[in-house]
mmCIF file of C-alpha atoms in Angstrom:
data_model
loop_
_atom_site.group_PDB
_atom_site.id
_atom_site.type_symbol
_atom_site.label_atom_id
_atom_site.label_comp_id
_atom_site.label_asym_id
_atom_site.label_seq_id
_atom_site.Cartn_x
_atom_site.Cartn_y
_atom_site.Cartn_z
ATOM 1 C CA MET A 1 190.573 -71.129 84.159
ATOM 2 C CA SER A 2 192.577 -72.120 87.207
ATOM 3 C CA ARG A 3 194.948 -69.744 88.859
ATOM 4 C CA ARG A 4 197.885 -72.117 88.098
ATOM 5 C CA THR A 5 197.167 -72.021 84.325
ATOM 6 C CA LEU A 6 196.862 -68.054 84.481
ATOM 7 C CA LEU A 7 200.148 -67.708 86.307
ATOM 8 C CA LYS A 8 202.088 -70.017 83.688
ATOM 9 C CA THR A 9 200.620 -67.919 80.953
ATOM 10 C CA VAL A 10 201.556 -64.508 82.736
ATOM 11 C CA LEU A 11 204.977 -66.014 83.274
ATOM 12 C CA TYR A 12 205.312 -67.222 79.848
ATOM 13 C CA LEU A 13 204.295 -63.715 78.490
ATOM 14 C CA ALA A 14 206.717 -62.004 80.811
ATOM 15 C CA SER A 15 209.564 -64.242 79.917
ATOM 16 C CA ALA A 16 209.003 -64.180 76.212
ATOM 17 C CA GLY A 17 208.522 -60.461 76.072
ATOM 18 C CA LEU A 18 211.626 -59.967 77.903
ATOM 19 C CA ALA A 19 213.684 -62.325 75.652
ATOM 20 C CA LEU A 20 212.215 -60.530 72.691
ATOM 21 C CA TYR A 21 212.660 -56.974 73.685
ATOM 22 C CA LEU A 22 216.009 -57.120 75.737
ATOM 23 C CA LEU A 23 217.993 -59.990 73.801
ATOM 24 C CA LEU A 24 216.984 -59.182 70.024
ATOM 25 C CA PRO A 25 218.675 -55.707 70.352
ATOM 26 C CA GLN A 26 221.998 -57.498 71.420
ATOM 27 C CA LEU A 27 222.134 -59.484 67.961
ATOM 28 C CA PRO A 28 224.973 -58.268 65.627
ATOM 29 C CA GLY A 29 223.801 -55.374 63.476
ATOM 30 C CA ILE A 30 220.720 -54.467 65.445
ATOM 31 C CA ARG A 31 222.568 -52.659 68.221
ATOM 32 C CA ARG A 32 223.705 -49.726 65.864
ATOM 33 C CA SER A 33 219.791 -49.220 64.839
ATOM 34 C CA LEU A 34 218.897 -48.209 68.557
ATOM 35 C CA ALA A 35 220.320 -44.804 67.670
ATOM 36 C CA LEU A 36 217.126 -44.390 65.523
ATOM 37 C CA VAL A 37 214.911 -44.294 68.727
ATOM 38 C CA ALA A 38 216.635 -41.177 69.794
ATOM 39 C CA GLY A 39 215.617 -39.472 66.675
ATOM 40 C CA SER A 40 212.137 -40.688 66.557
ATOM 41 C CA SER A 41 209.304 -38.293 65.831
ATOM 42 C CA GLY A 42 206.852 -37.887 68.730
ATOM 43 C CA PRO A 43 203.729 -36.602 66.604
ATOM 44 C CA LEU A 44 204.233 -39.475 64.311
ATOM 45 C CA LEU A 45 204.284 -41.911 67.258
ATOM 46 C CA VAL A 46 201.117 -40.062 68.296
ATOM 47 C CA ALA A 47 199.589 -40.754 64.908
ATOM 48 C CA ALA A 48 200.645 -44.310 65.312
ATOM 49 C CA PHE A 49 198.504 -44.759 68.400
ATOM 50 C CA GLY A 50 195.619 -43.023 66.372
ATOM 51 C CA ALA A 51 195.936 -45.614 63.734
ATOM 52 C CA ILE A 52 195.633 -48.415 66.394
ATOM 53 C CA LEU A 53 192.705 -46.811 67.986
ATOM 54 C CA ALA A 54 190.975 -46.364 64.494
ATOM 55 C CA SER A 55 191.716 -50.130 63.984
ATOM 56 C CA PHE A 56 190.023 -50.948 67.323
ATOM 57 C CA LEU A 57 187.073 -48.535 66.375
ATOM 58 C CA CYS A 58 186.588 -50.701 63.024
ATOM 59 C CA TYR A 59 186.513 -53.861 65.084
ATOM 60 C CA GLY A 60 184.084 -52.409 67.791
ATOM 61 C CA GLU A 61 181.766 -51.186 65.097
ATOM 62 C CA LEU A 62 181.889 -54.434 63.216
ATOM 63 C CA LEU A 63 181.017 -55.992 66.654
ATOM 64 C CA GLY A 64 178.081 -53.994 67.092
ATOM 65 C CA ARG A 65 176.555 -54.053 63.877
ATOM 66 C CA SER A 66 177.045 -57.932 63.880
ATOM 67 C CA ALA A 67 175.273 -58.069 67.353
ATOM 68 C CA GLY A 68 172.554 -55.494 66.225
ATOM 69 C CA ALA A 69 171.803 -57.585 62.980
ATOM 70 C CA ALA A 70 171.717 -60.868 64.816
ATOM 71 C CA ALA A 71 169.470 -59.440 67.579
ATOM 72 C CA GLY A 72 167.226 -58.103 65.107
ATOM 73 C CA PHE A 73 167.476 -54.245 65.609
ATOM 74 C CA GLY A 74 170.076 -53.520 62.807
ATOM 75 C CA ALA A 75 172.788 -50.934 62.648
ATOM 76 C CA SER A 76 170.853 -48.112 64.153
ATOM 77 C CA ILE A 77 173.108 -46.416 66.617
ATOM 78 C CA GLY A 78 170.095 -45.235 68.602
ATOM 79 C CA ARG A 79 168.760 -48.591 69.193
ATOM 80 C CA ARG A 80 172.407 -50.143 69.854
ATOM 81 C CA ARG A 81 172.960 -47.426 72.425
ATOM 82 C CA ARG A 82 169.565 -48.306 74.218
ATOM 83 C CA ARG A 83 170.449 -51.833 74.220
ATOM 84 C CA GLY A 84 173.883 -51.183 75.711
ATOM 85 C CA LEU A 85 175.899 -51.598 72.637
ATOM 86 C CA GLY A 86 176.969 -48.126 71.716
ATOM 87 C CA ARG A 87 180.256 -47.284 70.330
ATOM 88 C CA PHE A 88 182.114 -46.539 73.590
ATOM 89 C CA PHE A 89 180.913 -49.752 74.970
ATOM 90 C CA THR A 90 181.972 -51.859 71.751
ATOM 91 C CA LEU A 91 185.439 -50.004 72.015
ATOM 92 C CA ARG A 92 186.001 -51.026 75.456
ATOM 93 C CA LEU A 93 184.969 -54.573 74.712
ATOM 94 C CA THR A 94 187.416 -54.443 71.795
ATOM 95 C CA VAL A 95 190.052 -53.574 73.809
ATOM 96 C CA VAL A 96 189.291 -56.288 76.455
ATOM 97 C CA ILE A 97 189.017 -58.901 73.698
ATOM 98 C CA HIS A 98 192.351 -57.942 72.562
ATOM 99 C CA GLY A 99 194.029 -58.025 75.761
ATOM 100 C CA ALA A 100 192.362 -61.488 76.580
ATOM 101 C CA TYR A 101 193.579 -62.981 73.277
ATOM 102 C CA ARG A 102 197.046 -61.941 74.179
ATOM 103 C CA VAL A 103 197.181 -63.298 77.595
ATOM 104 C CA LEU A 104 194.572 -66.091 78.129
ATOM 105 C CA PRO A 105 195.391 -69.627 76.957
ATOM 106 C CA GLY A 106 193.518 -70.438 73.655
ATOM 107 C CA GLY A 107 193.976 -67.120 72.075
ATOM 108 C CA GLY A 108 190.977 -66.728 69.863
ATOM 109 C CA GLY A 109 188.789 -69.326 71.660
ATOM 110 C CA ALA A 110 189.329 -67.309 74.878
ATOM 111 C CA SER A 111 188.630 -63.885 73.466
ATOM 112 C CA ALA A 112 185.442 -65.502 71.875
ATOM 113 C CA ALA A 113 184.468 -66.703 75.282
ATOM 114 C CA VAL A 114 184.957 -63.134 76.745
ATOM 115 C CA THR A 115 182.868 -61.774 73.978
ATOM 116 C CA TYR A 116 180.127 -64.297 74.382
ATOM 117 C CA GLY A 117 179.954 -63.671 78.255
ATOM 118 C CA VAL A 118 179.810 -59.794 78.128
ATOM 119 C CA LEU A 119 177.204 -59.854 75.308
ATOM 120 C CA ARG A 120 175.043 -62.373 77.223
ATOM 121 C CA ASN A 121 175.430 -60.012 80.343
ATOM 122 C CA ARG A 122 173.707 -57.339 77.941
ATOM 123 C CA GLY A 123 170.590 -59.589 77.480
ATOM 124 C CA LEU A 124 171.266 -61.128 74.164
ATOM 125 C CA GLN A 125 170.020 -64.574 73.723
ATOM 126 C CA PRO A 126 172.712 -67.435 73.575
ATOM 127 C CA ALA A 127 172.026 -68.005 69.865
ATOM 128 C CA LYS A 128 172.155 -64.592 68.762
ATOM 129 C CA VAL A 129 175.319 -63.838 70.573
ATOM 130 C CA GLY A 130 176.885 -67.011 68.962
ATOM 131 C CA LEU A 131 175.675 -65.822 65.438
ATOM 132 C CA ALA A 132 177.235 -62.293 65.970
ATOM 133 C CA VAL A 133 180.621 -63.760 67.023
ATOM 134 C CA ALA A 134 180.495 -66.071 64.199
ATOM 135 C CA THR A 135 179.755 -63.334 61.685
ATOM 136 C CA MET A 136 182.324 -61.134 62.955
ATOM 137 C CA GLY A 137 184.965 -64.036 63.209
ATOM 138 C CA ALA A 138 184.149 -64.827 59.556
ATOM 139 C CA LEU A 139 184.412 -61.561 58.163
ATOM 140 C CA ILE A 140 187.681 -60.487 60.076
ATOM 141 C CA TYR A 141 189.539 -63.646 58.807
ATOM 142 C CA LEU A 142 188.069 -63.773 55.535
ATOM 143 C CA ALA A 143 189.643 -60.160 55.008
ATOM 144 C CA LEU A 144 192.876 -61.499 56.171
ATOM 145 C CA GLY A 145 192.750 -64.591 54.156
ATOM 146 C CA VAL A 146 192.427 -62.202 50.994
ATOM 147 C CA TRP A 147 195.108 -59.766 52.033
ATOM 148 C CA LEU A 148 197.407 -63.032 52.559
ATOM 149 C CA LEU A 149 196.566 -64.078 49.016
ATOM 150 C CA LEU A 150 197.535 -60.895 47.579
ATOM 151 C CA SER A 151 200.784 -60.771 49.520
ATOM 152 C CA LEU A 152 201.791 -64.123 48.386
ATOM 153 C CA LEU A 153 200.729 -63.211 44.726
ATOM 154 C CA TYR A 154 203.317 -60.273 45.225
ATOM 155 C CA LEU A 155 205.918 -62.575 46.367
ATOM 156 C CA VAL A 156 205.521 -65.131 43.668
ATOM 157 C CA LEU A 157 205.600 -62.155 41.023
ATOM 158 C CA ASP A 158 208.666 -60.729 42.494
ATOM 159 C CA ARG A 159 211.749 -61.621 40.970
ATOM 160 C CA GLU A 160 213.905 -60.809 43.723
ATOM 161 C CA LEU A 161 212.954 -64.319 45.429
ATOM 162 C CA ASN A 162 215.079 -67.312 45.321
ATOM 163 C CA ARG A 163 213.744 -70.571 43.949
ATOM 164 C CA LEU A 164 213.232 -71.912 47.435
ATOM 165 C CA ALA A 165 211.339 -68.790 48.810
ATOM 166 C CA THR A 166 209.172 -68.713 45.561
ATOM 167 C CA ALA A 167 208.259 -72.479 46.021
ATOM 168 C CA GLY A 168 207.163 -71.591 49.635
ATOM 169 C CA ALA A 169 205.287 -68.820 48.361
ATOM 170 C CA LEU A 170 203.379 -70.773 45.804
ATOM 171 C CA LEU A 171 202.874 -73.530 48.229
ATOM 172 C CA LEU A 172 201.227 -71.059 50.665
ATOM 173 C CA PHE A 173 199.283 -69.547 48.090
ATOM 174 C CA ALA A 174 197.945 -72.879 46.898
ATOM 175 C CA LEU A 175 196.994 -73.795 50.375
ATOM 176 C CA THR A 176 195.277 -70.523 51.148
ATOM 177 C CA LEU A 177 193.411 -70.741 47.893
ATOM 178 C CA ALA A 178 192.470 -74.335 48.585
ATOM 179 C CA ALA A 179 190.913 -73.395 51.985
ATOM 180 C CA PHE A 180 188.732 -70.768 50.428
ATOM 181 C CA VAL A 181 187.482 -73.388 47.716
ATOM 182 C CA ALA A 182 187.091 -76.095 50.552
ATOM 183 C CA ALA A 183 184.987 -73.913 52.814
ATOM 184 C CA PHE A 184 182.608 -73.210 50.037
ATOM 185 C CA VAL A 185 182.604 -76.685 48.702
ATOM 186 C CA ALA A 186 181.953 -77.932 52.124
ATOM 187 C CA GLN A 187 178.379 -76.513 51.907
ATOM 188 C CA ARG A 188 177.341 -78.824 49.220
ATOM 189 C CA ARG A 189 179.619 -81.928 49.600
ATOM 190 C CA PRO A 190 181.093 -82.137 53.062
ATOM 191 C CA LYS A 191 181.736 -85.603 52.990
ATOM 192 C CA ALA A 192 183.742 -85.440 49.977
ATOM 193 C CA VAL A 193 185.816 -82.621 51.403
ATOM 194 C CA ARG A 194 186.114 -84.504 54.506
ATOM 195 C CA ARG A 195 187.603 -87.501 52.652
ATOM 196 C CA VAL A 196 190.048 -85.464 50.676
ATOM 197 C CA LEU A 197 191.290 -83.395 53.664
ATOM 198 C CA SER A 198 191.468 -86.891 55.680
ATOM 199 C CA GLY A 199 193.674 -88.451 53.068
ATOM 200 C CA ILE A 200 196.086 -85.526 52.649
ATOM 201 C CA LEU A 201 196.519 -85.027 56.334
ATOM 202 C CA TYR A 202 196.977 -88.547 56.811
ATOM 203 C CA GLY A 203 199.567 -88.973 54.159
ATOM 204 C CA ILE A 204 201.513 -85.848 55.480
ATOM 205 C CA VAL A 205 201.516 -86.605 59.261
ATOM 206 C CA ARG A 206 201.549 -90.191 59.497
ATOM 207 C CA PRO A 207 205.280 -90.767 58.262
ATOM 208 C CA PHE A 208 206.396 -88.281 61.170
ATOM 209 C CA LEU A 209 204.101 -89.311 64.136
ATOM 210 C CA HIS A 210 203.837 -93.040 62.988
ATOM 211 C CA ARG A 211 201.683 -95.029 65.670
ATOM 212 C CA ARG A 212 200.527 -91.849 67.294
ATOM 213 C CA TRP A 213 198.447 -90.692 64.367
ATOM 214 C CA SER A 214 195.993 -93.165 63.449
ATOM 215 C CA ARG A 215 193.361 -92.689 60.538
ATOM 216 C CA ARG A 216 190.672 -92.399 62.946
ATOM 217 C CA LYS A 217 192.169 -89.520 64.659
ATOM 218 C CA THR A 218 192.618 -87.824 61.219
ATOM 219 C CA GLU A 219 189.080 -88.467 60.272
ATOM 220 C CA ALA A 220 187.791 -86.833 63.460
ATOM 221 C CA TRP A 221 190.009 -83.763 63.230
ATOM 222 C CA SER A 222 188.980 -83.481 59.409
ATOM 223 C CA HIS A 223 185.352 -83.725 60.773
ATOM 224 C CA ARG A 224 185.879 -80.722 63.174
ATOM 225 C CA VAL A 225 187.785 -78.500 60.490
ATOM 226 C CA VAL A 226 185.023 -79.150 57.653
ATOM 227 C CA SER A 227 182.127 -78.436 60.217
ATOM 228 C CA TRP A 228 183.917 -75.131 61.213
ATOM 229 C CA LEU A 229 184.323 -74.072 57.569
ATOM 230 C CA ARG A 230 180.923 -75.080 56.758
ATOM 231 C CA ASP A 231 179.563 -73.152 59.536
ATOM 232 C CA GLU A 232 181.416 -69.984 58.782
ATOM 233 C CA VAL A 233 180.211 -69.838 55.270
ATOM 234 C CA ARG A 234 176.761 -70.575 56.313
ATOM 235 C CA VAL A 235 176.763 -67.483 58.513
ATOM 236 C CA LEU A 236 178.401 -65.398 55.949
ATOM 237 C CA ARG A 237 175.667 -66.369 53.441
ATOM 238 C CA ASP A 238 172.626 -66.048 55.677
ATOM 239 C CA GLN A 239 173.821 -62.721 57.331
ATOM 240 C CA LEU A 240 175.115 -60.999 54.144
ATOM 241 C CA LEU A 241 173.879 -62.097 50.921
ATOM 242 C CA GLY A 242 170.402 -60.936 51.476
ATOM 243 C CA ASN A 243 171.564 -57.306 52.054
ATOM 244 C CA PRO A 244 174.450 -56.236 49.604
ATOM 245 C CA ARG A 245 174.679 -52.881 51.163
ATOM 246 C CA ARG A 246 175.223 -54.312 54.575
ATOM 247 C CA ALA A 247 177.757 -56.838 53.224
ATOM 248 C CA LEU A 248 179.706 -53.932 51.749
ATOM 249 C CA GLN A 249 179.719 -51.904 54.996
ATOM 250 C CA LEU A 250 180.622 -55.032 57.265
ATOM 251 C CA GLY A 251 183.387 -56.083 54.956
ATOM 252 C CA GLY A 252 184.833 -52.553 54.670
ATOM 253 C CA LEU A 253 184.970 -52.543 58.424
ATOM 254 C CA ALA A 254 186.762 -55.949 58.529
ATOM 255 C CA LEU A 255 189.208 -54.556 55.969
ATOM 256 C CA GLY A 256 189.578 -51.417 57.896
ATOM 257 C CA TYR A 257 190.388 -53.150 60.994
ATOM 258 C CA TRP A 258 193.594 -54.819 59.301
ATOM 259 C CA ALA A 259 194.387 -51.791 57.226
ATOM 260 C CA PHE A 260 194.682 -49.312 60.272
ATOM 261 C CA ASP A 261 196.662 -51.803 62.027
ATOM 262 C CA ALA A 262 198.957 -52.058 59.016
ATOM 263 C CA LEU A 263 198.854 -48.130 59.056
ATOM 264 C CA CYS A 264 200.203 -48.115 62.516
ATOM 265 C CA LEU A 265 203.303 -50.280 61.504
ATOM 266 C CA ILE A 266 203.993 -47.867 58.576
ATOM 267 C CA VAL A 267 203.765 -44.893 60.732
ATOM 268 C CA VAL A 268 206.116 -46.346 63.044
ATOM 269 C CA PHE A 269 208.508 -46.945 60.311
ATOM 270 C CA LEU A 270 208.070 -43.085 59.452
ATOM 271 C CA ALA A 271 208.600 -42.030 63.048
ATOM 272 C CA LEU A 272 211.924 -43.896 63.185
ATOM 273 C CA GLY A 273 213.100 -42.716 59.944
ATOM 274 C CA VAL A 274 213.779 -46.100 58.424
ATOM 275 C CA GLY A 275 213.452 -46.302 54.686
ATOM 276 C CA PHE A 276 210.770 -48.577 53.307
ATOM 277 C CA SER A 277 208.651 -49.446 50.319
ATOM 278 C CA PRO A 278 204.477 -49.102 51.613
ATOM 279 C CA VAL A 279 203.761 -52.108 49.314
ATOM 280 C CA GLU A 280 206.583 -54.424 50.712
ATOM 281 C CA ILE A 281 205.586 -53.409 54.268
ATOM 282 C CA LEU A 282 201.759 -54.285 53.449
ATOM 283 C CA VAL A 283 203.137 -57.751 51.924
ATOM 284 C CA ALA A 284 205.207 -58.583 54.823
ATOM 285 C CA TYR A 285 202.434 -57.553 57.095
ATOM 286 C CA GLY A 286 199.882 -59.769 55.529
ATOM 287 C CA LEU A 287 202.125 -62.790 55.760
ATOM 288 C CA ALA A 288 203.359 -62.139 59.471
ATOM 289 C CA THR A 289 199.779 -61.299 60.676
ATOM 290 C CA ALA A 290 198.456 -64.793 59.213
ATOM 291 C CA PHE A 291 201.260 -66.761 60.909
ATOM 292 C CA GLY A 292 200.767 -64.648 64.117
ATOM 293 C CA ASN A 293 197.045 -65.608 64.128
ATOM 294 C CA LEU A 294 198.029 -69.364 64.287
ATOM 295 C CA PRO A 295 197.474 -70.915 67.608
ATOM 296 C CA ILE A 296 201.242 -71.247 68.466
ATOM 297 C CA THR A 297 201.955 -68.695 71.111
ATOM 298 C CA PRO A 298 199.597 -66.177 72.684
ATOM 299 C CA GLY A 299 198.700 -63.066 70.377
ATOM 300 C CA GLY A 300 201.485 -64.457 68.071
ATOM 301 C CA LEU A 301 204.365 -63.312 70.361
ATOM 302 C CA GLY A 302 207.575 -64.151 68.602
ATOM 303 C CA THR A 303 205.915 -65.852 65.649
ATOM 304 C CA PHE A 304 204.705 -62.566 64.232
ATOM 305 C CA GLU A 305 208.165 -61.045 64.689
ATOM 306 C CA ALA A 306 209.843 -63.866 63.165
ATOM 307 C CA ALA A 307 207.699 -63.905 60.104
ATOM 308 C CA MET A 308 207.738 -60.090 59.579
ATOM 309 C CA LEU A 309 211.430 -60.001 59.847
ATOM 310 C CA GLY A 310 212.157 -62.852 57.837
ATOM 311 C CA THR A 311 209.817 -61.668 54.936
ATOM 312 C CA LEU A 312 211.442 -58.078 55.049
ATOM 313 C CA ALA A 313 214.876 -60.010 54.902
ATOM 314 C CA LEU A 314 213.819 -61.561 51.794
ATOM 315 C CA LEU A 315 212.646 -58.297 50.435
ATOM 316 C CA GLY A 316 216.181 -56.792 51.010
ATOM 317 C CA TYR A 317 215.613 -54.908 54.366
ATOM 318 C CA GLY A 318 218.519 -54.923 57.036
ATOM 319 C CA PRO A 319 218.581 -55.378 60.634
ATOM 320 C CA GLU A 320 217.590 -51.789 61.452
ATOM 321 C CA ALA A 321 213.925 -53.001 60.450
ATOM 322 C CA ALA A 322 213.714 -54.909 63.619
ATOM 323 C CA ILE A 323 213.467 -51.592 65.686
ATOM 324 C CA PRO A 324 210.268 -50.272 63.972
ATOM 325 C CA VAL A 325 208.665 -53.694 64.096
ATOM 326 C CA LEU A 326 209.191 -54.012 67.656
ATOM 327 C CA GLY A 327 208.031 -50.445 68.339
ATOM 328 C CA TYR A 328 204.762 -51.268 66.292
ATOM 329 C CA ARG A 329 204.389 -54.580 68.686
ATOM 330 C CA LEU A 330 204.383 -52.063 71.745
ATOM 331 C CA PHE A 331 201.130 -50.464 70.409
ATOM 332 C CA ASN A 332 199.593 -53.695 68.770
ATOM 333 C CA PHE A 333 200.522 -56.248 71.369
ATOM 334 C CA TRP A 334 201.519 -54.807 74.709
ATOM 335 C CA LEU A 335 199.173 -51.738 74.901
ATOM 336 C CA PRO A 336 195.848 -53.749 74.906
ATOM 337 C CA ILE A 337 197.006 -55.747 77.897
ATOM 338 C CA PRO A 338 197.044 -53.204 80.828
ATOM 339 C CA LEU A 339 194.138 -51.378 79.142
ATOM 340 C CA ALA A 340 192.008 -54.415 79.153
ATOM 341 C CA VAL A 341 192.731 -54.809 82.909
ATOM 342 C CA LEU A 342 191.526 -51.304 83.359
ATOM 343 C CA LEU A 343 188.523 -51.494 81.243
ATOM 344 C CA TYR A 344 187.152 -54.973 81.984
ATOM 345 C CA PRO A 345 185.351 -53.956 85.207
ATOM 346 C CA THR A 346 183.505 -51.165 83.228
ATOM 347 C CA LEU A 347 181.775 -53.617 80.978
ATOM 348 C CA SER A 348 179.307 -54.366 83.534
ATOM 349 C CA PHE A 349 178.097 -50.696 83.976
ATOM 350 C CA GLY A 350 174.854 -50.485 82.563
ATOM 351 C CA ALA A 351 174.131 -54.283 81.970
ATOM 352 C CA SER A 352 170.908 -54.402 84.235
ATOM 353 C CA ARG A 353 169.361 -51.532 82.105
ATOM 354 C CA SER A 354 170.339 -53.321 78.945
ATOM 355 C CA ARG A 355 168.670 -56.478 80.094
ATOM 356 C CA ARG A 356 165.537 -54.694 80.881
ATOM 357 C CA GLU A 357 165.450 -53.000 77.403
ATOM 358 C CA SER A 358 166.025 -56.584 75.916
ATOM 359 C CA ARG A 359 162.991 -58.047 77.798
ATOM 360 C CA LYS A 360 160.919 -55.069 76.545
ATOM 361 C CA GLY A 361 162.111 -55.640 73.095
#
């Protein structure tokens, strides 16, 4: 990555963050809620930090177990530690990954590249590193997809939504469910899935882009999407179906990653004394996190906040909900960035010993 690209990304993050955290409180109705900050609970804010830490620990353990399984030495923490993949290392790597996701262009691709480079430096073979990263990514986003489906189902069954909001929730539910079905059908009939996806995309996008969007371009894009879905499902099938116990453990860690992150949001609401329903917060979190993971802005900056506050508004929350949401983003989005800068140089410690162990093994 060039210095110019990095500088543009940093400037974008700085300007967007400044706009988000300084201009939003000036909107009508939000200024008065700033008084909530003065009465916030210090112990609960510490608990919110603990929830984010637990989320990172789940991610790190999932990464360590996936790497261990791919490299052939399983989930044994002793063997992982000898290979340089102990829990403290995977926790540091997790923080660096999340910092990279929030700063570097490409989001998930950039963080995957960081993960690949660090694990390769520990002596793991390229194919095994790729398998570990694919397994972890598939589990993480499968858990988020299930959470999104449940959130949409709640919104559909909630009588308070108007017709337009209900129609939107039904559409998103159908699209998410269709993505799950397409991922598994792509294993057996990839050409059929590609043909259907290409036809749908061409029919939707062509009227807006006209000559800039050809059928050939649509088919190429559909081929990439179907290939990615097929590879992700194959990784899950090969790595998990043969060992149900390991599948439950890894699935629990993937769900725990999101659950502890959502717990941080709930604790921030408690710390600021803003009334809420836990179920509604979890529903809004599922929708906002899914939108925030789309490759629109680095780390979902702005996208997550807009989706979260919009969903809460639909559920009847007032403007005071913006303060705990922005407070949660201090833990979730901004905290990993300086920590990643501090921890990245430490990831090379012990790398030479890990490579020697790898050659012995």
